[in-house]
XYZ file of C-alpha atoms in Angstrom:
318
model
C -69.009 -53.466 -8.186
C -67.692 -55.976 -5.571
C -63.933 -56.599 -5.593
C -64.035 -60.209 -6.890
C -66.481 -59.389 -9.663
C -64.396 -56.348 -10.609
C -61.212 -58.466 -10.863
C -62.949 -61.085 -13.019
C -64.543 -58.390 -15.203
C -61.235 -56.555 -15.739
C -59.402 -59.829 -16.465
C -61.957 -60.905 -19.086
C -62.099 -57.408 -20.563
C -58.308 -57.153 -20.893
C -58.126 -60.658 -22.358
C -60.763 -59.801 -24.946
C -58.984 -56.574 -25.885
C -55.637 -58.386 -26.200
C -57.220 -61.054 -28.380
C -58.713 -58.385 -30.655
C -55.393 -56.519 -30.849
C -53.584 -59.700 -31.839
C -55.894 -59.865 -34.869
C -55.410 -56.208 -35.790
C -51.706 -55.610 -35.155
C -48.763 -56.991 -37.045
C -46.031 -58.159 -34.730
C -48.395 -59.227 -31.936
C -49.616 -62.840 -31.851
C -51.718 -64.729 -29.300
C -52.474 -68.431 -29.627
C -56.140 -68.308 -28.603
C -58.210 -67.299 -25.574
C -56.033 -69.143 -23.046
C -52.954 -67.141 -24.044
C -54.991 -63.936 -23.904
C -56.168 -64.709 -20.368
C -52.629 -65.565 -19.311
C -51.256 -62.343 -20.798
C -53.975 -60.242 -19.150
C -53.335 -61.881 -15.771
C -49.552 -61.485 -15.986
C -49.772 -57.845 -17.112
C -52.098 -57.092 -14.217
C -49.794 -58.894 -11.777
C -46.688 -57.037 -12.991
C -48.538 -53.716 -12.817
C -49.564 -54.458 -9.235
C -46.239 -55.822 -7.938
C -43.407 -54.598 -10.176
C -44.637 -51.217 -11.412
C -44.670 -49.454 -7.989
C -40.998 -50.448 -7.523
C -40.035 -49.362 -11.048
C -41.757 -45.984 -10.778
C -40.057 -45.232 -7.462
C -36.660 -45.225 -9.194
C -37.872 -43.839 -12.530
C -39.911 -40.949 -11.085
C -37.421 -38.151 -12.000
C -37.234 -39.375 -15.615
C -41.010 -39.696 -15.800
C -41.620 -36.172 -14.513
C -38.946 -34.631 -16.751
C -40.445 -36.307 -19.837
C -44.002 -35.259 -18.873
C -45.051 -38.872 -18.462
C -43.631 -40.213 -21.722
C -40.955 -42.083 -19.772
C -43.697 -43.882 -17.848
C -45.440 -44.742 -21.118
C -42.247 -46.322 -22.489
C -41.659 -48.223 -19.233
C -45.236 -49.465 -19.220
C -44.827 -50.617 -22.818
C -41.645 -52.424 -21.811
C -43.506 -54.125 -18.956
C -46.227 -55.306 -21.344
C -43.599 -56.528 -23.824
C -41.802 -58.553 -21.127
C -45.090 -60.032 -19.860
C -46.139 -61.191 -23.335
C -42.688 -62.580 -24.164
C -42.702 -64.675 -20.977
C -45.858 -66.546 -21.956
C -46.001 -69.615 -24.181
C -48.341 -69.084 -27.094
C -47.757 -65.318 -27.103
C -45.322 -63.294 -29.180
C -44.579 -59.616 -29.649
C -41.896 -58.152 -31.893
C -40.542 -55.313 -29.756
C -41.002 -52.251 -27.584
C -42.928 -50.238 -30.174
C -45.595 -52.941 -30.405
C -45.679 -53.089 -26.595
C -46.375 -49.341 -26.398
C -49.093 -49.622 -29.066
C -50.725 -52.483 -27.147
C -50.529 -50.452 -23.906
C -52.209 -47.405 -25.466
C -54.867 -49.478 -27.239
C -55.695 -51.457 -24.089
C -56.015 -48.284 -22.041
C -58.203 -46.565 -24.644
C -60.509 -49.552 -25.004
C -60.766 -50.016 -21.236
C -61.596 -46.318 -20.748
C -64.385 -46.561 -23.347
C -65.889 -49.695 -21.773
C -65.688 -48.224 -18.270
C -67.449 -45.075 -19.480
C -70.198 -47.086 -21.219
C -70.859 -49.195 -18.110
C -70.375 -46.255 -15.678
C -67.622 -48.060 -13.763
C -65.650 -45.782 -11.434
C -62.072 -46.997 -11.769
C -60.721 -43.939 -9.939
C -62.610 -44.828 -6.763
C -61.040 -48.274 -6.572
C -57.578 -46.864 -7.351
C -58.003 -44.222 -4.635
C -59.094 -46.866 -2.140
C -56.249 -49.292 -2.831
C -53.334 -47.021 -3.761
C -53.756 -43.483 -2.476
C -54.983 -44.453 0.974
C -52.226 -47.049 1.352
C -49.525 -44.520 0.453
C -51.081 -41.925 2.756
C -50.985 -44.406 5.646
C -47.312 -45.150 4.964
C -46.487 -41.438 5.197
C -48.652 -40.978 8.271
C -50.938 -38.480 6.526
C -54.308 -40.106 7.233
C -56.619 -38.077 9.451
C -60.297 -38.712 10.131
C -62.636 -35.727 10.283
C -66.378 -35.099 10.414
C -65.872 -31.692 8.777
C -66.878 -31.824 5.089
C -64.342 -30.670 2.520
C -64.902 -28.242 -0.331
C -63.827 -28.676 -3.953
C -63.284 -25.397 -5.848
C -63.315 -25.830 -9.632
C -62.510 -22.888 -11.912
C -64.002 -22.702 -15.410
C -62.629 -19.699 -17.280
C -65.106 -17.341 -18.918
C -68.272 -19.286 -18.024
C -71.175 -16.817 -18.067
C -74.337 -17.542 -16.085
C -76.627 -17.686 -19.173
C -74.248 -20.157 -20.826
C -74.260 -22.425 -17.756
C -78.044 -22.267 -17.466
C -78.330 -23.162 -21.148
C -75.955 -26.105 -20.684
C -77.970 -27.361 -17.703
C -81.232 -27.018 -19.628
C -79.888 -28.814 -22.722
C -78.429 -31.737 -20.771
C -74.765 -30.745 -21.171
C -74.298 -30.229 -17.411
C -76.511 -33.004 -15.978
C -74.869 -33.203 -12.541
C -75.335 -29.480 -11.872
C -78.893 -29.694 -13.184
C -79.604 -32.546 -10.754
C -78.125 -30.570 -7.850
C -80.438 -27.669 -8.634
C -83.477 -29.922 -9.056
C -82.773 -31.633 -5.711
C -82.430 -28.291 -3.946
C -79.025 -29.224 -2.503
C -77.213 -26.354 -4.274
C -77.776 -22.749 -5.292
C -76.516 -21.037 -8.433
C -75.191 -17.560 -7.682
C -73.843 -15.132 -10.274
C -70.462 -13.551 -9.583
C -69.119 -10.561 -11.505
C -65.389 -9.992 -11.596
C -63.875 -6.531 -11.387
C -61.010 -5.266 -13.547
C -58.829 -7.053 -14.336
C -61.066 -10.085 -14.918
C -58.331 -12.391 -16.227
C -57.243 -15.601 -14.504
C -54.274 -14.198 -12.557
C -56.300 -11.450 -10.874
C -59.302 -13.725 -10.317
C -57.193 -16.465 -8.718
C -55.421 -13.922 -6.511
C -58.788 -12.615 -5.321
C -60.289 -16.055 -4.737
C -57.252 -17.877 -3.353
C -55.432 -15.060 -1.546
C -58.207 -12.569 -0.801
C -56.756 -9.668 -2.798
C -56.060 -8.776 -6.417
C -54.545 -5.386 -5.659
C -52.168 -3.994 -8.315
C -52.833 -6.861 -10.751
C -54.012 -4.667 -13.602
C -53.892 -7.175 -16.476
C -52.451 -10.512 -17.569
C -49.251 -8.594 -18.417
C -48.236 -5.192 -17.144
C -45.134 -3.058 -16.767
C -44.137 -1.963 -13.285
C -42.979 1.633 -13.713
C -40.794 1.681 -10.599
C -38.521 -1.052 -11.922
C -39.422 -0.994 -15.649
C -40.013 -4.752 -15.528
C -42.691 -6.768 -17.316
C -44.866 -8.927 -15.049
C -46.707 -11.886 -16.576
C -49.315 -14.031 -14.824
C -48.039 -17.206 -16.515
C -44.327 -16.878 -15.648
C -43.291 -18.995 -12.633
C -41.025 -16.305 -11.182
C -43.692 -13.604 -11.578
C -46.444 -15.812 -10.127
C -44.223 -16.545 -7.131
C -43.693 -12.779 -6.678
C -47.446 -12.085 -6.972
C -48.211 -14.732 -4.365
C -45.548 -13.459 -1.965
C -47.027 -9.925 -2.190
C -50.570 -11.095 -1.419
C -49.941 -13.990 0.980
C -51.291 -13.452 4.485
C -50.966 -16.916 6.005
C -54.717 -17.502 5.730
C -55.086 -18.243 2.019
C -58.135 -20.185 0.879
C -56.189 -23.474 0.706
C -54.017 -22.976 3.795
C -54.319 -25.536 6.572
C -54.465 -28.788 4.647
C -55.693 -27.726 1.210
C -54.354 -28.920 -2.147
C -53.718 -26.975 -5.362
C -53.950 -28.657 -8.759
C -53.241 -26.921 -12.064
C -53.413 -23.323 -10.793
C -51.403 -20.176 -11.350
C -51.345 -19.474 -7.588
C -51.377 -21.975 -4.744
C -53.668 -20.247 -2.264
C -50.963 -21.116 0.309
C -51.708 -24.832 -0.006
C -49.141 -27.264 1.356
C -49.859 -29.910 -1.291
C -49.297 -28.635 -4.849
C -49.107 -30.236 -8.286
C -48.779 -28.254 -11.549
C -49.007 -24.914 -9.734
C -47.056 -22.134 -11.477
C -46.188 -20.056 -8.413
C -44.584 -23.091 -6.765
C -42.786 -24.452 -9.831
C -39.408 -24.342 -8.080
C -40.740 -26.644 -5.360
C -42.148 -28.996 -8.013
C -38.656 -29.594 -9.382
C -37.905 -31.493 -6.195
C -39.407 -34.831 -5.172
C -43.190 -34.542 -5.003
C -45.083 -37.451 -3.418
C -48.220 -36.437 -5.305
C -46.671 -37.502 -8.609
C -45.577 -40.795 -7.070
C -49.154 -41.512 -5.971
C -50.457 -40.746 -9.460
C -47.808 -42.834 -11.193
C -48.254 -45.759 -8.796
C -50.931 -46.933 -11.208
C -49.173 -47.938 -14.422
C -52.228 -47.094 -16.545
C -52.592 -43.502 -15.346
C -50.110 -41.839 -17.703
C -51.399 -43.792 -20.697
C -55.005 -43.050 -19.776
C -54.183 -39.352 -19.365
C -52.601 -39.318 -22.843
C -55.617 -41.082 -24.352
C -58.075 -38.705 -22.665
C -55.985 -35.719 -23.776
C -56.232 -36.827 -27.414
C -59.971 -37.416 -26.957
C -60.430 -33.886 -25.571
C -58.594 -32.485 -28.600
C -60.986 -34.409 -30.864
C -63.974 -33.017 -28.947
C -62.620 -29.469 -29.248
C -62.076 -29.812 -32.995
C -65.552 -31.298 -33.429
C -67.125 -28.438 -31.474
C -65.181 -25.891 -33.532
C -66.346 -27.422 -36.818
C -69.938 -27.475 -35.537
C -69.691 -23.782 -34.595
C -68.344 -22.938 -38.058
C -71.122 -24.899 -39.758
C -73.781 -23.138 -37.664
C -72.058 -19.757 -38.147
C -72.009 -19.119 -34.394
C -71.081 -15.495 -33.648
C -68.987 -14.392 -31.867
C -66.767 -17.430 -32.277
C -63.504 -18.082 -30.436
C-alpha cells in the first residue's frame, strides 16, 4: 500500500475505532467524527515525535517491567492527547490504557483481515533509520538465512499440517519447488539444550539431558538456568558458531556466538545492560501493546486447541 494511502487508511481506521470505543466505554467521550479524527491524528503525531524521546529515557523501566512500563506510558500519552482536544474527554490513566489496548487489538484484527504488513513499514521507517544512526547498515548480495526452531515437530505432523492447510506457506514452497523437506533425527539427548548446542555450536558433547548432575563437582546443571547455559556455551564455543559473524539470536537458550542477542538465556548477563535491540523494538509505541494482545490471543488459541483435542479424545494428548 502506498505511503499516502496507508496514512489515510490508518487515520480513518483509528478514528473509527476511537468513535466506537467512545460509545462502549464509560469515562471516554468524543463529540462526533471530527473529534475522533483529531484524536487519531494527535495520537499518531505524539507516537511519531514524542514516543521515541520518552522511550529513550524510560527504557530501563520498560525492560525491567517486561514492557508493562511502556504500556502505562503509552496509555498516558493517549490520555494526554485526548485531554488536549476540544470535544474529547477521558477520565484518567486507566481509561487511557484500556483505549490503547482496544485500539491495538482492533487494528491488529483489521490488518490481518486485509493482509496489511505493518511490520514491513515499521522496519523501513524505524529500524533502518536507527541502524543508519549507529552506522550498522551494510549492503550485501549474499542472501541471509533464517533458522526457526519448532520443538517436537515430527515430519508426519508437518506433512499433515501442510496437506490440511495449516502450514500454507510451507505447502506453497514445496509446490513451487523452491524448497525441500528433509527429515532430521536427533540423537540422545533430544531435548532443546542439546539440540541447540548441536545446531548453533556444532557439538552437544556431555549434554546428557535437560538436567544432569556432574559427578566431578556434584553440581546440578540445567539447560534453562542462565549461569548453566553460559557455562555450556563457553565449553562448546569455537569462534565459528552458526550465528557468528553478523548473526542475531532471538529467544534461544544458546546464542550460537551471535553478536546481536535478545532474550537469549546464555547471554542474560549482557542483556541486563543497555541493548539497542530493545530500543528499536520499543521505538514504535504500539509494539508492546500489540505483543500483549497477540500473547493473549495465542493463549486463547492454545486453550481452544486443547478443548478440541479433549472433545475428539486425541491420544496421546499433551
